[in-house]
XYZ file of C-alpha atoms in Angstrom:
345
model
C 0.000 0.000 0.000
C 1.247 3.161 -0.870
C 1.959 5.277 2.230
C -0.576 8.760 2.589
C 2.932 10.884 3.057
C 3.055 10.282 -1.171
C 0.678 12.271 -2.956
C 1.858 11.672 -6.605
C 4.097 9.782 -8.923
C 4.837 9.844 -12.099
C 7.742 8.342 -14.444
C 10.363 11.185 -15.634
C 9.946 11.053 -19.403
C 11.461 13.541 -21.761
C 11.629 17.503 -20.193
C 9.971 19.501 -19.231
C 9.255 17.096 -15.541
C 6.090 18.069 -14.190
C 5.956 21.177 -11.555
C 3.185 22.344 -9.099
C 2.285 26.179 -8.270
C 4.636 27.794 -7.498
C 7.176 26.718 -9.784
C 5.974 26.530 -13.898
C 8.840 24.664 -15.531
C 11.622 22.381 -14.724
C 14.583 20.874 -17.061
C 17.124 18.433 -16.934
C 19.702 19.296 -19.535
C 22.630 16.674 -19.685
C 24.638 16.783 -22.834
C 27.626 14.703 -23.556
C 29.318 17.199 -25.437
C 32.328 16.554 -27.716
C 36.038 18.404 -27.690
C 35.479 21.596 -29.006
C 36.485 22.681 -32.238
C 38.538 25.783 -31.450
C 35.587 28.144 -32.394
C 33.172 27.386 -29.299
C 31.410 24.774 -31.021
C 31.292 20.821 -31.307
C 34.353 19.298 -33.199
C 31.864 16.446 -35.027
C 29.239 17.167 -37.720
C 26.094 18.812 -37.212
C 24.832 17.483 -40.929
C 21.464 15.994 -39.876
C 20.748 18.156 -37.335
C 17.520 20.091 -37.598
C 19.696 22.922 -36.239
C 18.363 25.889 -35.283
C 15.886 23.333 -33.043
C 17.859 20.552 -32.194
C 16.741 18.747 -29.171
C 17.748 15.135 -30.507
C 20.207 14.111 -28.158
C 21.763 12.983 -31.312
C 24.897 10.940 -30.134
C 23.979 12.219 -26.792
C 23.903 16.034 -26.895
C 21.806 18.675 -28.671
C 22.427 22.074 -30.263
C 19.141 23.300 -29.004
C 18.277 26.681 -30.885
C 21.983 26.885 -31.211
C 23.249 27.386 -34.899
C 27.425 27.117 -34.313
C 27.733 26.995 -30.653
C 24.889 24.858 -28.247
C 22.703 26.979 -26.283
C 19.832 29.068 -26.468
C 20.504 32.871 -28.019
C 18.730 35.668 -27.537
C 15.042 35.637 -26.317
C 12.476 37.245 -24.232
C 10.754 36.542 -20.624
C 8.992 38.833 -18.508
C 6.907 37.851 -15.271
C 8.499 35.206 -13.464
C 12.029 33.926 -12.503
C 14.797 31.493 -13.861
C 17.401 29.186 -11.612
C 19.990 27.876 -13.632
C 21.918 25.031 -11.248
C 24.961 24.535 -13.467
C 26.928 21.232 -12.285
C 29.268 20.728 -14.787
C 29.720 22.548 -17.814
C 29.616 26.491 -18.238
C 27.091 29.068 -19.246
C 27.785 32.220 -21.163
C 24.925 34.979 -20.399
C 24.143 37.937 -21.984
C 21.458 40.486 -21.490
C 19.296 43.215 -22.989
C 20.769 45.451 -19.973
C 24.017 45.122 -20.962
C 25.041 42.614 -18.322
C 26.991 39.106 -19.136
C 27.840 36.462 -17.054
C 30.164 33.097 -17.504
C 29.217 30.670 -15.012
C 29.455 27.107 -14.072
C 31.166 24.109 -12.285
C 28.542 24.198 -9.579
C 27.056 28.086 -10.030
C 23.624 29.249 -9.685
C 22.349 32.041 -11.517
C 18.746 33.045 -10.366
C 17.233 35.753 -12.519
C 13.889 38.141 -12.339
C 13.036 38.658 -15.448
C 10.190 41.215 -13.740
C 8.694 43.569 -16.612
C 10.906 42.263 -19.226
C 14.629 41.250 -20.247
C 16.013 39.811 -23.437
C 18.575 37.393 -22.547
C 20.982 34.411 -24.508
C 22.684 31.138 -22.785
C 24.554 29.421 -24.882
C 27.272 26.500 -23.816
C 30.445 27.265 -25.085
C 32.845 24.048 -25.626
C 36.169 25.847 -24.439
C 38.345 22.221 -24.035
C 39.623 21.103 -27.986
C 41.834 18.435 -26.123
C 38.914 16.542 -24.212
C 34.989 16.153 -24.034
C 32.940 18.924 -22.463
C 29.987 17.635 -20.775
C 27.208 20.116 -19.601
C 24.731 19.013 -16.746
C 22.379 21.719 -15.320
C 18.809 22.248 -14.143
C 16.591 24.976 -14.941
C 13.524 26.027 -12.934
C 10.804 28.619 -13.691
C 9.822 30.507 -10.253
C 6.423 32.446 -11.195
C 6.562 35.874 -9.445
C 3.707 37.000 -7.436
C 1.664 40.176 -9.429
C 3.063 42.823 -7.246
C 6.668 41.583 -8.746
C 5.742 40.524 -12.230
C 6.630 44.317 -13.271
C 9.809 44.338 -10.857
C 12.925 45.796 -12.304
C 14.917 42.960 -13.837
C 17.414 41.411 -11.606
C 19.973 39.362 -11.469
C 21.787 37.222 -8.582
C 25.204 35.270 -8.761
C 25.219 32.057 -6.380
C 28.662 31.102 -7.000
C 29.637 27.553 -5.954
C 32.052 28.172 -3.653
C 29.587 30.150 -1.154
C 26.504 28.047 -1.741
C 25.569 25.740 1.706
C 26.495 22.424 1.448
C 26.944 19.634 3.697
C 27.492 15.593 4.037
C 24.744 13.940 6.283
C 26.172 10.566 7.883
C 23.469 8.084 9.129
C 23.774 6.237 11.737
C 25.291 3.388 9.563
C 27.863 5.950 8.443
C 26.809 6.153 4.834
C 26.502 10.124 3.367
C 23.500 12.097 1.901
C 25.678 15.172 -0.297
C 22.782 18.329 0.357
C 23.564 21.378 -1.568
C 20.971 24.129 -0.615
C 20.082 27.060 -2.830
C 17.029 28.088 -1.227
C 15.361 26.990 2.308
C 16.800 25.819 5.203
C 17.867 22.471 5.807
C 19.512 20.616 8.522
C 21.222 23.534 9.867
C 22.028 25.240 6.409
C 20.803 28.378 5.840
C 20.984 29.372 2.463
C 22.213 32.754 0.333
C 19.643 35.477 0.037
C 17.283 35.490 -2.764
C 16.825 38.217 -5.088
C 14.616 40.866 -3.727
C 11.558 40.832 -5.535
C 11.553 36.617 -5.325
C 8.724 34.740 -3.861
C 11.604 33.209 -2.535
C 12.058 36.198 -0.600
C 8.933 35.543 1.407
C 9.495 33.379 4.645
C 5.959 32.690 4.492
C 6.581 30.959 0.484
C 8.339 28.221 2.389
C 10.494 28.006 -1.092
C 12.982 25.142 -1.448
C 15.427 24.164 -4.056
C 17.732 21.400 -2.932
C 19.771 18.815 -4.305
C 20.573 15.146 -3.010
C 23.184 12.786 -3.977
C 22.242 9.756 -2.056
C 25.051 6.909 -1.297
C 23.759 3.303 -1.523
C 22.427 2.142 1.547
C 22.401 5.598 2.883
C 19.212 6.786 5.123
C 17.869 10.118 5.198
C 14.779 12.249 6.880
C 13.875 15.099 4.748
C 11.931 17.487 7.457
C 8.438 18.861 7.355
C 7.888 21.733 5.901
C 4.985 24.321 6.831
C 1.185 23.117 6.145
C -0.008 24.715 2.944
C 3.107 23.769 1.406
C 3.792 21.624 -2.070
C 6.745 19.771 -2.431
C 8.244 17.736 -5.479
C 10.942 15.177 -5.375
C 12.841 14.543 -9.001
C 14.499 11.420 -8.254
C 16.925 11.596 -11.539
C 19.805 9.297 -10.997
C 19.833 5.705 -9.054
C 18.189 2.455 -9.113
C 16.006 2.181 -6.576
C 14.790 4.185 -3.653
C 12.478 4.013 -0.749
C 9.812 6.887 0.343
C 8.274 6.497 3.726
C 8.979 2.113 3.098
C 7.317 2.619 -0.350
C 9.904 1.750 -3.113
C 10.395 3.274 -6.326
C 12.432 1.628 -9.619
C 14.182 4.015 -11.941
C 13.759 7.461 -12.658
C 10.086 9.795 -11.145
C 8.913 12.590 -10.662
C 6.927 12.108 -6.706
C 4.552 14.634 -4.694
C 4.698 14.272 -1.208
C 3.303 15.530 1.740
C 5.284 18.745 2.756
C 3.874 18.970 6.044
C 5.452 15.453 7.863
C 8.993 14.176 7.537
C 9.785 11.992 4.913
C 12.027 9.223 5.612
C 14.620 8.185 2.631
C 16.026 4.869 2.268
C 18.579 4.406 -0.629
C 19.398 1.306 -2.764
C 22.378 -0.066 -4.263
C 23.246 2.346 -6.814
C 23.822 6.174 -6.075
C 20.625 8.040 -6.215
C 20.833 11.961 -6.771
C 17.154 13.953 -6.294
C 15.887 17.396 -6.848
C 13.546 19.148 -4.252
C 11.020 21.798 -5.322
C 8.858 23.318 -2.617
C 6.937 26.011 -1.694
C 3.405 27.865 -0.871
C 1.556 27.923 -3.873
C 0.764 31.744 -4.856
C -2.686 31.356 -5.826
C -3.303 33.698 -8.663
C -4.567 33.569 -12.222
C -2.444 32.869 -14.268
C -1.731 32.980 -17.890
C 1.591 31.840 -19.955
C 1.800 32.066 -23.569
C 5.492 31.108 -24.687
C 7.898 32.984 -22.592
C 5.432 35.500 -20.902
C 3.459 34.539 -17.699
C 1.296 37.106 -16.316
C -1.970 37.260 -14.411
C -4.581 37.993 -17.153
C -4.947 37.770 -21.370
C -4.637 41.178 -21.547
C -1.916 41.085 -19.735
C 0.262 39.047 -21.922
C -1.309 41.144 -24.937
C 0.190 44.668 -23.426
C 3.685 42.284 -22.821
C 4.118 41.393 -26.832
C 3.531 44.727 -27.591
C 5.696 46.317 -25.599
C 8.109 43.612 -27.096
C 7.271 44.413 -30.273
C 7.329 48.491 -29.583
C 10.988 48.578 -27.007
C 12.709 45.182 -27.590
C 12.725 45.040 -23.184
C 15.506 47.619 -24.224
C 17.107 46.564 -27.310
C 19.972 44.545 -28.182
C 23.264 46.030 -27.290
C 25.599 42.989 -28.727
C 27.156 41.943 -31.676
C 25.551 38.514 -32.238
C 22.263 36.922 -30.861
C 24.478 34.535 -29.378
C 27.397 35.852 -27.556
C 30.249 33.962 -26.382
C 32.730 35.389 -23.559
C 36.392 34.487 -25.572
C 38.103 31.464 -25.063
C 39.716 32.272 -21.389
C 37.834 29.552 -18.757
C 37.686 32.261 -16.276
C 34.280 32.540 -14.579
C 32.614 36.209 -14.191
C 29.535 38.495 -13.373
C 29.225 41.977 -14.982
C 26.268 43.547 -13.946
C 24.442 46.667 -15.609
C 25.421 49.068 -13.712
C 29.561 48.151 -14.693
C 30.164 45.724 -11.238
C 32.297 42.909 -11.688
C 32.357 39.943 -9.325
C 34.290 36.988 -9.384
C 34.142 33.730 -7.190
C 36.401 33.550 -4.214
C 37.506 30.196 -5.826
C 37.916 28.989 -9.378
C 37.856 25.383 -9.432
C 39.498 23.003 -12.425
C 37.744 22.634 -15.472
């Protein structure tokens, strides 16, 4: 019998993995990517590749809407928020502010898009002597509708300041956590951007991520009543939710509001945690707008159409930061930050 602490399951098929209110979108992108060919792209032939829309996974990697170089160029969002959890790989941002951003290797960038911003990600393949694999999430955080006209922002979680911490059982087999928002066994995590739901104690947002070892127990804790929470378990064989086992790969709602107890199999299992208080509003999402109302998302493609969310301001759709691994923030108003530490590509 399946225990009343699981709500919800549901295989993980191809992305976009199911989400619950407050979050719209989660993806899983993990791309064996080739050695580089010297010019930021993939040294092996792209002939039968609808490219321009290539999510194939083609010899196990895509181009995406990539034409030279992988990634996703420029494009417009307004009303809600993107995470990007990079864990291998890098990212190359750029913006309709002006701003860019080469991140990775563990790095969270967490963006409002707010009233409106233009902005590219591509995956430059920087290593010509060796493959260049790319794993990352990204999550869509709807804003509330006193945000969804916020100033666009944008936050820099770099890896070497974001919580993290190796649970032993009693057996003394580890649970990795890495927290990026919401407490969790003593972590408290970096601050969210300002105009976040996330920035809401009463949201109750959450966005971990478990690497399991096999064998290894763990109690995820309750979380306030009124709260949703998903668990992506991505990686491992087999795993055990309250005594209730699960084979291969799901996407599970739980019960926020009790513990959950985790019991690992054999095999490594790594999981995703989504939570939060749902916001309860209308809303409406047409393509890369989400807003409250119709007209709403009317008014945002014209003012698209009329101000471009501020133009354009680089050479390409699809900028690429130069060949120098070097990871960066430059923010609109000319700041440059830098992680404390730069670890080996």
């Amino acid at each position: 019998m399946t225990p009343a602490s699981i709500l919800n399951t549901r295989q993980l098929g191809a992305p976009p993995w199911p989400t619950v209110d407050p979050f719209l979108f989660c993806v899983h992108h993990d791309d064996a990517y080739p050695r580089g060919n010297g010019r930021f792209g993939p040294a092996a032939p792209l002939a039968g590749r609808d490219i321009g829309q290539d999510f194939s996974r083609r010899d196990g990697w895509s181009m995406y809407h990539g034409e030279s170089v992988p990634g996703f160029p420029a494009h417009p969002h307004r009303g809600f928020e993107t995470v990007t959890i990079v864990r291998m790989g890098l990212v190359d941002h750029a913006d309709s502010l002006g701003a860019a951003a080469r991140y990775g290797q563990g790095d969270v960038q967490w963006l409002t898009t707010g009233c409106g911003v233009v902005h590219s990600e591509m995956f430059p393949l920087l290593q010509a002597e060796r493959d260049n694999p790319l794993q990352l999430f990204q999550i869509w955080l709807n804003l509330p509708a006193a945000s969804k006209m916020a100033a666009p922002h944008f936050t820099m979680f770099w890896a070497d300041a974001i919580p993290r911490q190796s649970f032993k059982d009693e057996a003394g087999r580890s649970t990795d956590v890495v927290v990026i928002a919401g407490q969790l066994g003593g972590l408290t995590p970096l601050a969210p951007p300002p105009d976040s739901w996330a920035a809401h104690a009463e949201a109750d947002i959450a966005i971990w991520t478990l690497r399991i070892e096999p064998g290894a127990h763990f109690t995820l804790p309750a979380a306030r009543a009124g709260t949703r929470r998903m668990l992506y378990v991505y990686a491992g064989a087999s795993l055990a939710l309250d005594g209730h086992r699960l084979d291969g790969q799901a996407a599970v709602e739980v019960r926020a509001d009790t513990a959950l107890a985790l019991a690992n199999g054999d095999a490594p299992c790594e999981i995703l945690v989504l939570q939060g208080r749902p916001i309860g509003e209308p809303m409406v999402q047409y393509g890369p707008f989400v807003m409250n109302t119709q007209a709403e998302i009317a008014q945002a493609f014209n003012d698209y159409r009329r101000t471009q969310f501020g133009g354009w301001p680089w050479s390409d759709k699809a900028p690429v930061h130069g060949a120098a691994p070097g990871r960066f923030a430059r923010h609109p108003d000319g700041r440059t930050e830098r992680p404390a530490a730069e670890p080996a590509l």
